[in-house]
Short mmCIF file of C-alpha atoms in Angstrom, two decimals:
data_model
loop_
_atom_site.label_atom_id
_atom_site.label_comp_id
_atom_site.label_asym_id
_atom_site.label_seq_id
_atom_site.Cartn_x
_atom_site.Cartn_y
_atom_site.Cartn_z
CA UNK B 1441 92.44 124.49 237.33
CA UNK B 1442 90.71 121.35 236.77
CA UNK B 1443 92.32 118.26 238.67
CA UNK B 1444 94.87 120.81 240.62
CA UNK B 1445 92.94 119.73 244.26
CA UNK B 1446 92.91 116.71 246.21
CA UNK B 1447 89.77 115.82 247.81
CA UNK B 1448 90.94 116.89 251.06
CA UNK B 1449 89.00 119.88 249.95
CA UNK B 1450 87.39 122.49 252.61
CA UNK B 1451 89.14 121.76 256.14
CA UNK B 1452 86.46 121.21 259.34
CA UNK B 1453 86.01 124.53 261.41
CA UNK B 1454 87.25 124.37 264.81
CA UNK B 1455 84.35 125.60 266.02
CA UNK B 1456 81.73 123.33 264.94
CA UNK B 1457 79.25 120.87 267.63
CA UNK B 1458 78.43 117.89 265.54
CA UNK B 1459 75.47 115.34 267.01
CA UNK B 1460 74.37 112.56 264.66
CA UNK B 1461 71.04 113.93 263.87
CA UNK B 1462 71.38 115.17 260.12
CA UNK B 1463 70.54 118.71 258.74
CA UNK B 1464 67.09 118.47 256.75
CA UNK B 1465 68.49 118.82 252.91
CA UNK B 1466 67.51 122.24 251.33
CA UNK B 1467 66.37 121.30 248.42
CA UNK B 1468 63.58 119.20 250.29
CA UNK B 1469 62.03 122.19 252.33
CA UNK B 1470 61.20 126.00 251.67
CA UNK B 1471 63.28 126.78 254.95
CA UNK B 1472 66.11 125.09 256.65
CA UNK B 1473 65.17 122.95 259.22
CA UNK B 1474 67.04 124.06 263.05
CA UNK B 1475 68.53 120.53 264.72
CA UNK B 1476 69.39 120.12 268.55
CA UNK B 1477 73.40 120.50 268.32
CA UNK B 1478 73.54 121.23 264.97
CA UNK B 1479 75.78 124.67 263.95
CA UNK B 1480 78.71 126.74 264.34
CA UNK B 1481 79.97 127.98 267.64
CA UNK B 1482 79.07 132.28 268.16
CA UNK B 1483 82.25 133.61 267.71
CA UNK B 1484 82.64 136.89 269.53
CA UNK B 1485 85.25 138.35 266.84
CA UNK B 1486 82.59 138.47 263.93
CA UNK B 1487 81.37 141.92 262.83
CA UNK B 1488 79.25 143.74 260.10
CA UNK B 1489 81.53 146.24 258.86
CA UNK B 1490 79.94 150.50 258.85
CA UNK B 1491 78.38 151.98 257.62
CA UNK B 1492 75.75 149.07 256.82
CA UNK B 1493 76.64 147.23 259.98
CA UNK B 1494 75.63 149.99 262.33
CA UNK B 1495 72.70 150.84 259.85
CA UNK B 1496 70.84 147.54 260.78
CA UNK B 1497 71.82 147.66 264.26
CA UNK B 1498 69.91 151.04 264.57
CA UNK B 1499 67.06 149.42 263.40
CA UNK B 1500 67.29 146.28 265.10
CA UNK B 1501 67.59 148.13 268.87
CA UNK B 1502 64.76 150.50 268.00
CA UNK B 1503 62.67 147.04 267.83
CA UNK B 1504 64.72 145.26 270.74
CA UNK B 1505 63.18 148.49 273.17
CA UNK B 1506 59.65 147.64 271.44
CA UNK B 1507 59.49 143.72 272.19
CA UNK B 1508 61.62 144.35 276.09
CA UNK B 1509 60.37 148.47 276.81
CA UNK B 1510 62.43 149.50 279.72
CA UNK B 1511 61.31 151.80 282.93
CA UNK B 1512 64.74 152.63 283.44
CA UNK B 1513 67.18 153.58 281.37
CA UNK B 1514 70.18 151.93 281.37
CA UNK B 1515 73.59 154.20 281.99
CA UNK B 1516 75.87 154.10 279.55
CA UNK B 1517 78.29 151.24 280.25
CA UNK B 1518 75.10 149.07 280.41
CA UNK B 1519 73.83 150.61 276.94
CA UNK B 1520 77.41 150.41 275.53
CA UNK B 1521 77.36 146.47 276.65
CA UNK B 1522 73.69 145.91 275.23
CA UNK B 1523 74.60 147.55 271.64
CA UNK B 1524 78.11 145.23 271.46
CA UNK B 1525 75.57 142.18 272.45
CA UNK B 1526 73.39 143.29 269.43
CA UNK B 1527 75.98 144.05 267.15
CA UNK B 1528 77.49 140.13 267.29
CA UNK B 1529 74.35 138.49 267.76
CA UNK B 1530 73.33 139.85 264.35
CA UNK B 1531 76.52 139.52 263.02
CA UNK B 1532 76.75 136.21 264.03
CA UNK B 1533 73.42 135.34 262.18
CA UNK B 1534 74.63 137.00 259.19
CA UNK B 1535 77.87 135.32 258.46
CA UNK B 1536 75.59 131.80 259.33
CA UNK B 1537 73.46 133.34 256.44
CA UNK B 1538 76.02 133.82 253.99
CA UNK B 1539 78.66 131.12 254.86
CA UNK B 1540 76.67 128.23 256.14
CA UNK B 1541 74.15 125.50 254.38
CA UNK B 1542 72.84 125.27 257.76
CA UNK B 1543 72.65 128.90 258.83
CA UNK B 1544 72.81 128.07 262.89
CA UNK B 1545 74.45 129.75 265.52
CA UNK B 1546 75.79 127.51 268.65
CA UNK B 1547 75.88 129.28 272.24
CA UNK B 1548 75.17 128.43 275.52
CA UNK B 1549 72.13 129.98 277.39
CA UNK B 1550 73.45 129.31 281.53
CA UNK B 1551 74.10 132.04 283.30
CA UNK B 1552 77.45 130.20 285.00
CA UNK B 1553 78.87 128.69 281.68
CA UNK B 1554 82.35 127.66 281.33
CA UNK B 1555 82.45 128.45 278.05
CA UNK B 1556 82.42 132.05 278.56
CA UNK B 1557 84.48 132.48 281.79
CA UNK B 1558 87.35 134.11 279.40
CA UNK B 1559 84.60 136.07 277.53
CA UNK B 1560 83.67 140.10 277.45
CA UNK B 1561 80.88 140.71 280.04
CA UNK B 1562 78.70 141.67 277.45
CA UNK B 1563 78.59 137.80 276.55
CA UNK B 1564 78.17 136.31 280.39
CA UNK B 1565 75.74 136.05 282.91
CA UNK B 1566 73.34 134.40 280.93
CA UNK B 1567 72.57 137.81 278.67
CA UNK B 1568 73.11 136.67 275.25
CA UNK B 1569 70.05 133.78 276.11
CA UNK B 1570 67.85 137.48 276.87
CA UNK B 1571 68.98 139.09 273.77
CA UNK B 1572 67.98 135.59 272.06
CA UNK B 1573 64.64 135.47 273.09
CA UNK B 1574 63.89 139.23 273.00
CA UNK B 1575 65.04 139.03 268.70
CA UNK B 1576 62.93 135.74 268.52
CA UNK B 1577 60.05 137.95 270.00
CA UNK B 1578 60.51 140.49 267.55
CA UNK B 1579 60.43 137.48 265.16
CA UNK B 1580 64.28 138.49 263.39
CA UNK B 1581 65.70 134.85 265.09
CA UNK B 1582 64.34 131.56 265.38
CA UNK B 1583 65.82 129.26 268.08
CA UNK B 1584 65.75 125.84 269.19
CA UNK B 1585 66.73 125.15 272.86
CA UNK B 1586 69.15 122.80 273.39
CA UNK B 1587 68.77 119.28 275.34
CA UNK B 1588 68.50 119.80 279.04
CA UNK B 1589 70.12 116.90 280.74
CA UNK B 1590 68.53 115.22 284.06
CA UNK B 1591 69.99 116.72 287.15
CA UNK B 1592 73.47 114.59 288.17
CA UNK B 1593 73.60 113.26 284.50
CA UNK B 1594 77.29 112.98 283.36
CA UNK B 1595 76.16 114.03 280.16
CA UNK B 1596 76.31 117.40 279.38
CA UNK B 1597 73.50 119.87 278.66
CA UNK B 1598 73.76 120.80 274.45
CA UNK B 1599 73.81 123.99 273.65
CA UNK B 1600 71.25 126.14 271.90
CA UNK B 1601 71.27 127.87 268.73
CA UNK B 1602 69.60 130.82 266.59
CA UNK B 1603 69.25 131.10 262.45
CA UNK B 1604 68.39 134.33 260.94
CA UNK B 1605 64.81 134.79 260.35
CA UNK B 1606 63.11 136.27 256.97
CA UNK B 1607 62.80 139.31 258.49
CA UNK B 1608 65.95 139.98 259.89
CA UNK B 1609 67.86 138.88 256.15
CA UNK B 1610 65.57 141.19 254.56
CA UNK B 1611 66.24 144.25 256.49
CA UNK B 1612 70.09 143.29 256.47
CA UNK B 1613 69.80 143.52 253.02
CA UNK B 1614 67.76 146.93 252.80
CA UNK B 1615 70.75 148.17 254.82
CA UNK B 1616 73.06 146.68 252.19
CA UNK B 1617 74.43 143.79 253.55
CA UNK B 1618 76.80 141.41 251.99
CA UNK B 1619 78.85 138.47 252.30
CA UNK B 1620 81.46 141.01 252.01
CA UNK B 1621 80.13 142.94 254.94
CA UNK B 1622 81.24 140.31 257.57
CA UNK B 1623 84.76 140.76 258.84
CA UNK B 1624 86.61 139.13 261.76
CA UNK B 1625 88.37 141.28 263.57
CA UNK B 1626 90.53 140.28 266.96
CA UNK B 1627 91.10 143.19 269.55
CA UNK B 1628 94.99 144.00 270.85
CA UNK B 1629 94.29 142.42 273.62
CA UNK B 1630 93.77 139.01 272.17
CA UNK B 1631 96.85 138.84 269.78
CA UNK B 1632 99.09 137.34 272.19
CA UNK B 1633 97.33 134.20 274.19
CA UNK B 1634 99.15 132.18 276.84
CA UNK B 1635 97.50 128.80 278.27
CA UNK B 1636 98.64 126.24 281.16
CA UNK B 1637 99.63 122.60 280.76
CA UNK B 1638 97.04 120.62 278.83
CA UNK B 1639 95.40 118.72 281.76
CA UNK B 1640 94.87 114.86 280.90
CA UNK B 1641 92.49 113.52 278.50
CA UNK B 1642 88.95 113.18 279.11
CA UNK B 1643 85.97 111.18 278.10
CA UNK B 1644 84.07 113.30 275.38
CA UNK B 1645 80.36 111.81 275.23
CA UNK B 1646 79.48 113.29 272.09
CA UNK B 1647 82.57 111.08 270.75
CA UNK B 1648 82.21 107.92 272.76
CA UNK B 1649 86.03 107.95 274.10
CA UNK B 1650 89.14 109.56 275.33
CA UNK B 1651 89.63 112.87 274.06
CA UNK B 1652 93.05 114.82 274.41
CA UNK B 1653 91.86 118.35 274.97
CA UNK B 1654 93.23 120.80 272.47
CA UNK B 1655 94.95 123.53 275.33
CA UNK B 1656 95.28 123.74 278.59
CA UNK B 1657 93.33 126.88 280.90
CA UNK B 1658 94.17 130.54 279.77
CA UNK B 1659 96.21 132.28 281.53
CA UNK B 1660 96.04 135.87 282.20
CA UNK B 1661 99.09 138.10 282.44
CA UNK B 1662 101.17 141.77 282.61
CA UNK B 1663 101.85 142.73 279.42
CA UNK B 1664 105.85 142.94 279.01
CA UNK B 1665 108.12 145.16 276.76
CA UNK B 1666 108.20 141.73 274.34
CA UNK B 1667 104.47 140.93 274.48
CA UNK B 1668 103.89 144.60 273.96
CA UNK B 1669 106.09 143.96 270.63
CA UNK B 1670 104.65 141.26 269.38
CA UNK B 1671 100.67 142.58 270.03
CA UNK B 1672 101.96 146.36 267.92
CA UNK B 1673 103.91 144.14 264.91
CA UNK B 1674 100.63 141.92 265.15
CA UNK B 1675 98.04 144.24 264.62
CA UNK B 1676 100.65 145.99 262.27
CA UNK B 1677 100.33 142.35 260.20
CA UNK B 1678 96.57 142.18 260.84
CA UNK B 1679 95.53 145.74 259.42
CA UNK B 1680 98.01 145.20 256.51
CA UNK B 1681 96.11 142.11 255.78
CA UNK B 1682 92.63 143.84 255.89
CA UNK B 1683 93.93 145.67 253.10
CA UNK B 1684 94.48 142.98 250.79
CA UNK B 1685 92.20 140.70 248.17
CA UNK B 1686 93.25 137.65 250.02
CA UNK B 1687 90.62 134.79 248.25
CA UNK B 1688 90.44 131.61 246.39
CA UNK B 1689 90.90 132.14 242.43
CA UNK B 1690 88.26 129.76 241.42
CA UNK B 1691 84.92 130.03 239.22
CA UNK B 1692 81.66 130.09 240.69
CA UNK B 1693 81.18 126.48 239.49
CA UNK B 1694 84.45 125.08 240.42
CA UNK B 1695 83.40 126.17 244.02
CA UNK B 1696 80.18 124.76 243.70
CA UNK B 1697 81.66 121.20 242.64
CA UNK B 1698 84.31 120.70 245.34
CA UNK B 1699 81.66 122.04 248.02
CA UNK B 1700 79.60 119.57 246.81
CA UNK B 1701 82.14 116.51 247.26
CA UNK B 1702 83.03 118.24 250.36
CA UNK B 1703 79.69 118.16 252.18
CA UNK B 1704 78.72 114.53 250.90
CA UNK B 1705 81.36 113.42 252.28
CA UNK B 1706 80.09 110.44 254.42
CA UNK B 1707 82.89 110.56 257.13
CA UNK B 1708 82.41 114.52 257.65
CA UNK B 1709 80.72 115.38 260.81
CA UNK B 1710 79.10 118.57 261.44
CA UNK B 1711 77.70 121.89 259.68
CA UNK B 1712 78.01 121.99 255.61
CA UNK B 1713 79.63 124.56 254.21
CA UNK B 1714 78.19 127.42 251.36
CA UNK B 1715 81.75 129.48 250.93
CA UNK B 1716 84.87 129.16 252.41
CA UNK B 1717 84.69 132.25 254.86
CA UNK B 1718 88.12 134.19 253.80
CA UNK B 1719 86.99 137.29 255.75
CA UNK B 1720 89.14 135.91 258.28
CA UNK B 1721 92.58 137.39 257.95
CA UNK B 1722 93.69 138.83 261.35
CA UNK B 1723 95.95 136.66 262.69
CA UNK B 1724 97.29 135.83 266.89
CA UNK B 1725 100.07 133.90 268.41
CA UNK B 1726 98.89 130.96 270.81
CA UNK B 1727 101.96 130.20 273.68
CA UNK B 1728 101.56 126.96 275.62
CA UNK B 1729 102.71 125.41 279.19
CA UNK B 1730 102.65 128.50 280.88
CA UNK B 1731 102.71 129.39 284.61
CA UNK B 1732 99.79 131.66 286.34
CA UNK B 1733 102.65 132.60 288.95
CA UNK B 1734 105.31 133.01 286.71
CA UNK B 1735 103.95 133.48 283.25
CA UNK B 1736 106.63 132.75 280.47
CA UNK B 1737 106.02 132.51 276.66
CA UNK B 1738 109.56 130.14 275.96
CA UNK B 1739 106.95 127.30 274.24
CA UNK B 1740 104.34 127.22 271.04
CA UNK B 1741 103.82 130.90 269.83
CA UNK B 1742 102.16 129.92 266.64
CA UNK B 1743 100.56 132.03 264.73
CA UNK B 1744 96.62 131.38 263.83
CA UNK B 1745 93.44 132.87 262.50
CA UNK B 1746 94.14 132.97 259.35
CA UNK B 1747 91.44 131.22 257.17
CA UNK B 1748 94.13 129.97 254.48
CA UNK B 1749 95.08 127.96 257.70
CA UNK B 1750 91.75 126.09 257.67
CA UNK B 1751 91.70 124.79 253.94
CA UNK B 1752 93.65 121.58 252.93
CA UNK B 1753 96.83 121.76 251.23
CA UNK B 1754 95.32 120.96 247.59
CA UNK B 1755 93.12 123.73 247.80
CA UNK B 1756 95.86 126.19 248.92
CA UNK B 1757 96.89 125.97 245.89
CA UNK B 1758 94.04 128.20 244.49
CA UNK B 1759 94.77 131.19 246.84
CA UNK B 1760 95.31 134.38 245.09
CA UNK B 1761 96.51 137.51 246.67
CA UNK B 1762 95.72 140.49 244.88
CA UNK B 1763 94.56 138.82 242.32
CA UNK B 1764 97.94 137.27 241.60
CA UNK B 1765 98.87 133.14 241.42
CA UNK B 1766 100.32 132.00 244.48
CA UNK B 1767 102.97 129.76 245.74
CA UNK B 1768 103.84 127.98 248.97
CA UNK B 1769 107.32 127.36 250.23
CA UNK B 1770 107.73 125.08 253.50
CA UNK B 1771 111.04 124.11 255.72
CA UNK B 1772 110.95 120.22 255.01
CA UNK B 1773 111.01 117.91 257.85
CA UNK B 1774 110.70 121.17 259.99
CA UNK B 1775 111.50 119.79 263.62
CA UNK B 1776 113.71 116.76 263.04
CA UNK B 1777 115.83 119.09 261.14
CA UNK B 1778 115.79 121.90 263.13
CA UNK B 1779 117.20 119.17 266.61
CA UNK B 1780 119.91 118.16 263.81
CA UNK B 1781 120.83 121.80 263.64
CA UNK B 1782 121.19 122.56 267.18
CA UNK B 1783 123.81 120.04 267.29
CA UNK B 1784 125.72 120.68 264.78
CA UNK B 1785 124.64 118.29 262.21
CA UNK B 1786 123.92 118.12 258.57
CA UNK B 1787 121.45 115.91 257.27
CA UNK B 1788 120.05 114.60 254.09
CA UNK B 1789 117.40 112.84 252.62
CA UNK B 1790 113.71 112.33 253.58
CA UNK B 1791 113.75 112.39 257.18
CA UNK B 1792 110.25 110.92 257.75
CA UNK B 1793 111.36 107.85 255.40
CA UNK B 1794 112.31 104.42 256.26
CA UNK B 1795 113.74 102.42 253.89
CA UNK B 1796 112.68 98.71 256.01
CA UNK B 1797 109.04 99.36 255.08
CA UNK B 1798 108.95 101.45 251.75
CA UNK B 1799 107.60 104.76 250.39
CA UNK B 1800 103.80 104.14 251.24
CA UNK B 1801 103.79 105.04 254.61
CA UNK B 1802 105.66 108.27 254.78
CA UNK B 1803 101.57 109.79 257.01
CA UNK B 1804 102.28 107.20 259.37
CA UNK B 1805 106.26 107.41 259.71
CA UNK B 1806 105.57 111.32 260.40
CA UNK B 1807 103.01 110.97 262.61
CA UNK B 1808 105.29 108.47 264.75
CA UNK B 1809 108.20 111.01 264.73
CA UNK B 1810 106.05 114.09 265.36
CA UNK B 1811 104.46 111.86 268.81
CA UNK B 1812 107.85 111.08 269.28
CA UNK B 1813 109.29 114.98 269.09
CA UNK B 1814 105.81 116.55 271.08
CA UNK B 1815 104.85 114.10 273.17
CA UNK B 1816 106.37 112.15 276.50
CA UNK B 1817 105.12 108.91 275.44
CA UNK B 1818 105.98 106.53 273.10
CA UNK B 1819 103.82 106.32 270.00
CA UNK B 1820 102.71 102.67 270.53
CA UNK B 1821 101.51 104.06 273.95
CA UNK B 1822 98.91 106.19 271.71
CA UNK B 1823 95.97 104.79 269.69
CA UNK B 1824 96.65 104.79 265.91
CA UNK B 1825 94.25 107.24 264.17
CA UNK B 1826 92.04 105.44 261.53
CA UNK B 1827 93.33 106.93 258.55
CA UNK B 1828 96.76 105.81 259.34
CA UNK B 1829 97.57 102.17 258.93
CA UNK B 1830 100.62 99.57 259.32
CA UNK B 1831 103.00 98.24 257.03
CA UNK B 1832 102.32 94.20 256.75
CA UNK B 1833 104.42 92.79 258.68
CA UNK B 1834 105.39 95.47 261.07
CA UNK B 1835 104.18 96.41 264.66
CA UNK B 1836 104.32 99.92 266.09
CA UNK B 1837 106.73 99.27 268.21
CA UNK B 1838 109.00 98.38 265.32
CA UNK B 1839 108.57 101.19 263.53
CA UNK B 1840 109.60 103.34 266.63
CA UNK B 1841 112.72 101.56 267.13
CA UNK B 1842 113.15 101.94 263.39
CA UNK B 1843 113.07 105.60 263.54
CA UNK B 1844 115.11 105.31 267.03
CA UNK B 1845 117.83 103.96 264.98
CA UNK B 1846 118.08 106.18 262.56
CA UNK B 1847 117.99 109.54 264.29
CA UNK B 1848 119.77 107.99 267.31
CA UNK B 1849 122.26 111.61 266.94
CA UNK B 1850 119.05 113.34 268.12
CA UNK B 1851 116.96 110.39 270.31
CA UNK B 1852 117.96 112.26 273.48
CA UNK B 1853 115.18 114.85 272.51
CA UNK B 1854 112.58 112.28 271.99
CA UNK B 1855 109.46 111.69 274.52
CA UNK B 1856 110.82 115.10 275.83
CA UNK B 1857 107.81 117.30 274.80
CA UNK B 1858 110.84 119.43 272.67
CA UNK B 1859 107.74 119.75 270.08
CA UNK B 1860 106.93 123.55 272.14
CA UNK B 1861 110.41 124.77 272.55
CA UNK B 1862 110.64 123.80 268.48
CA UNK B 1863 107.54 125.77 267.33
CA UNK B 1864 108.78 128.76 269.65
CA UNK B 1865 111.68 128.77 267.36
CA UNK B 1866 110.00 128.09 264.14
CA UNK B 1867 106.89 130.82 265.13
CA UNK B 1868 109.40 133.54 265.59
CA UNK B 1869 111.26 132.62 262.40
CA UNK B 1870 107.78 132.78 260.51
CA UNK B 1871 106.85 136.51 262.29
CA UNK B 1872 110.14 137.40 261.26
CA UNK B 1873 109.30 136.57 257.44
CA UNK B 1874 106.03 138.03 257.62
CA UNK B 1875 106.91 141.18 259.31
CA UNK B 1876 109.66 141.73 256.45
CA UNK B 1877 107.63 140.78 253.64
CA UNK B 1878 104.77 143.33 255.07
CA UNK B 1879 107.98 146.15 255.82
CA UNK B 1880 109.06 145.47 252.00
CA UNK B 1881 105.18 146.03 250.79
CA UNK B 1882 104.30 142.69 249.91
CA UNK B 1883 102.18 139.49 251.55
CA UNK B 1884 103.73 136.21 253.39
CA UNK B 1885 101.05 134.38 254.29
CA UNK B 1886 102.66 131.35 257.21
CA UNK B 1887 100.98 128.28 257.57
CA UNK B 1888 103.31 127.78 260.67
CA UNK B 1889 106.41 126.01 258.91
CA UNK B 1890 104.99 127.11 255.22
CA UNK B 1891 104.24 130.45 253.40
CA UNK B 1892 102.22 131.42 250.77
CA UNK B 1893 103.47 134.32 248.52
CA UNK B 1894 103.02 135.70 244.85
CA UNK B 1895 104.87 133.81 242.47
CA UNK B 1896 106.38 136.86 242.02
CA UNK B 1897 107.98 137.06 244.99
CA UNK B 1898 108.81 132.94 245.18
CA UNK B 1899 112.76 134.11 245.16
CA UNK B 1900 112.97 137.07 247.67
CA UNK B 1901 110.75 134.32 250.17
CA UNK B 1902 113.04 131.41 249.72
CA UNK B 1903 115.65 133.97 250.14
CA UNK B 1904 114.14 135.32 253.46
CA UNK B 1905 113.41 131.36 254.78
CA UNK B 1906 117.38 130.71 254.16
CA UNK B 1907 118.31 133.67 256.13
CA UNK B 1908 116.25 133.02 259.51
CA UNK B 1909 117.02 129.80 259.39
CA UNK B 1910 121.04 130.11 259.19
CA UNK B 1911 120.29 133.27 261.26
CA UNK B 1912 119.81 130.57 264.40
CA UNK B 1913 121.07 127.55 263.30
CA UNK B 1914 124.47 128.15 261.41
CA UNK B 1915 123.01 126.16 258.58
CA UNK B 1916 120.46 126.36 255.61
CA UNK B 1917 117.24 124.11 256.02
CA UNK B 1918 115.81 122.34 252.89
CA UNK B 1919 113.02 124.59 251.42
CA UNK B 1920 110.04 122.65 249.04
#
């Protein structure tokens, strides 16, 4: 395996809240220190798999009701909400524990925050702050509240966070908790998400500058006879998955050395990483620009959750399933081809290429074309992102009307936003592979346009990408 990976290495988790004041190193204190902003987001999905799971949460309520005693006792929807609060809080802690350097959960403590307004009721009103305080009583958490801006400030409040004490990891371990113990598991009623228009970007303090958020406001909705269909074949998918070995083949120490280049990384912001956290294998499908009055699902649908999602390409390469090598198959040049099909058209070569300026910038020609395909605006009307840079000699602008000029058979569908209607396409041809390969007994992993199989079954998936593809377009794609 040596020299297989790039040094692309573990991808950042969506869910991390960087600030630029640095963890204290482990090595140079008996406990990790807790920073203001410093962690990853509580995640109400994360759960300690029974019987251990419920084992410490026995014990852990028995001394909640010792630290908060009650007069009254609470009827059973309030007791059934106050045991689910438990159960993630801990859980929560526990995967910090296991998968974090810095083992700190982010969450916000306000009664009225927006970042619950789509949440369970067990996680609003300001409760999971109570359940905080009443665990860092009973001295199983220790917190650190986060910055409290001045009233009228247009900087935002940070949120606060809570590490696992001593205590807590040694009873969790009494009970026989592992990093094998911590599962992610996302209810039916989450596998199918639809969101609004992404509203227009916004100043992000914490980054100094415009910020394009990443969806627009969920939408809530009827299930129909076809989201009904996709939820059952998705949780189908999802408990399939659960019973697989679905990890990275590599040795203790190989881990250990690309963590290492991974979290000295001097351009990586937020929370280091101690194992990549492949308990997370239930997957969802995200639909975008939909209508609160009308709802429709006609754009996105893509598929995520998966943690094989969240790594880099080099280190997908190390992904065993089963215990068996692994290989990944992807529809090149997914979305110019797939406007090239719709009309009719054949089409060869690189399509991200451009002879005028060589083979060195093939990252920036496919960002330009992917702006171009998603987006309403011209890519020279967008900021370049820094690791992207020019040819010498060349503007922006002339690469655009470089690539104008040689798709013009498809330049009707550019600044269109056809990018959503694409990946509507190319998510149900990837359900459509994975839903096979799990009816036929073995595992497709997608990675959107991509999957990841056993090299044993590298033929039957090429052969199953050919046929959904010609299925809808007429016409085979170009598989790598």
């Amino acid at each position: 395996m040596e020299g297989m990976f790039d040094p692309g290495l573990l991808a950042e988790p969506f869910d991390v809240f960087a600030f630029d004041v640095e963890p204290a190193e482990p090595e140079q204190s008996g406990e990790v220190v807790l920073m203001p902003g410093r962690g990853t987001f509580f995640d109400e999905f994360i759960e300690i798999r029974n019987p251990e799971g419920m084992a410490l949460v026995e014990q852990v309520l028995a001394v909640f009701d010792e630290v908060r005693p009650r007069q009254r006792k609470r009827n059973q929807a309030a007791q059934s909400n106050h045991t689910e609060r438990i159960c993630r809080l801990l859980a929560n802690a526990m995967r910090a524990h296991f998968f974090r350097v810095l083992p700190s959960v982010l969450y916000f403590r306000k009664a009225d925050a927006e970042w619950y307004e789509d949440s369970p009721s067990w996680m609003r009103h300001g409760a999971l702050g109570e359940a905080v305080d009443a665990l860092a009583d009973a001295g199983l958490f220790r917190t650190i509240t986060g910055r409290k801006m001045q009233d009228g400030s247009v900087t935002p409040s940070s949120a606060s966070s809570y590490a696992p004490a001593e205590a807590l990891i040694g009873i969790a371990l009494e009970c026989g908790i592992t990093a094998q113990s911590i599962r992610r598991s996302i209810p039916a009623e989450e596998l199918v998400r639809l969101f609004g228009p992404k509203p227009q970007p916004e100043f992000d303090w914490t980054k100094g500058g415009l910020v394009q958020p990443r969806k627009g406001k969920r939408i809530t909705f009827e299930p129909t006879a076809e989201t009904a269909e996709w939820t059952a074949t998705l949780a189908a998918i999802n408990a399939f998955y659960r019973l697989q070995d679905i990890s990275l083949g590599l040795a203790p120490e190989q881990l250990d050395f690309w963590l290492t280049e991974r979290n000295a990384d001097p351009d990586r912001t937020g929370t280091p990483y101690r194992l990549p956290e492949t308990f997370g294998t239930d997957i969802y499908r995200v639909f975008n620009n939909g209508d609160q009055d009308n709802p429709r699902f006609g754009q996105g649908g893509r598929m995520f959750g998966g943690w094989w999602m969240h790594i880099s390409e080099g280190l997908r390469e190390a992904i065993t399933i089963n215990g068996q090598s692994t290989v990944e198959l992807d529809y090149g040049n997914c979305h110019p081809r797939m406007l090239y099909a719709e009309r009719g058209l054949n089409c060869d070569g690189d399509l991200y290429a451009l002879p005028e300026i060589g083979d060195n910038f093939r990252r920036l020609v496919k960002w330009a074309m992917q702006v171009l395909i998603n987006g309403k605006r011209r890519p020279n009307e967008k900021e370049l992102p820094d690791h992207l840079a020019l040819p010498p000699g060349f503007t922006l602008r002339e690469i655009v009307a470089l690539l104008e000029a040689r798709h013009q058979p498809i330049a009707d569908a550019f600044k269109t936003g056809a990018g959503l209607r694409l990946m509507r396409l190319e998510s149900d041809i990837a359900l459509e592979i994975v839903t096979t390969a799990m009816a036929e007994g073995w595992v497709a992993l997608s990675v959107h346009d991509s999957f990841i199989t056993t090299v044993n079954k590298r033929d039957r998936l090429e052969e199953l990408m050919n046929q959904a593809h010609f299925h809808r377009f007429g016409m085979n794609p170009d598989i790598n």
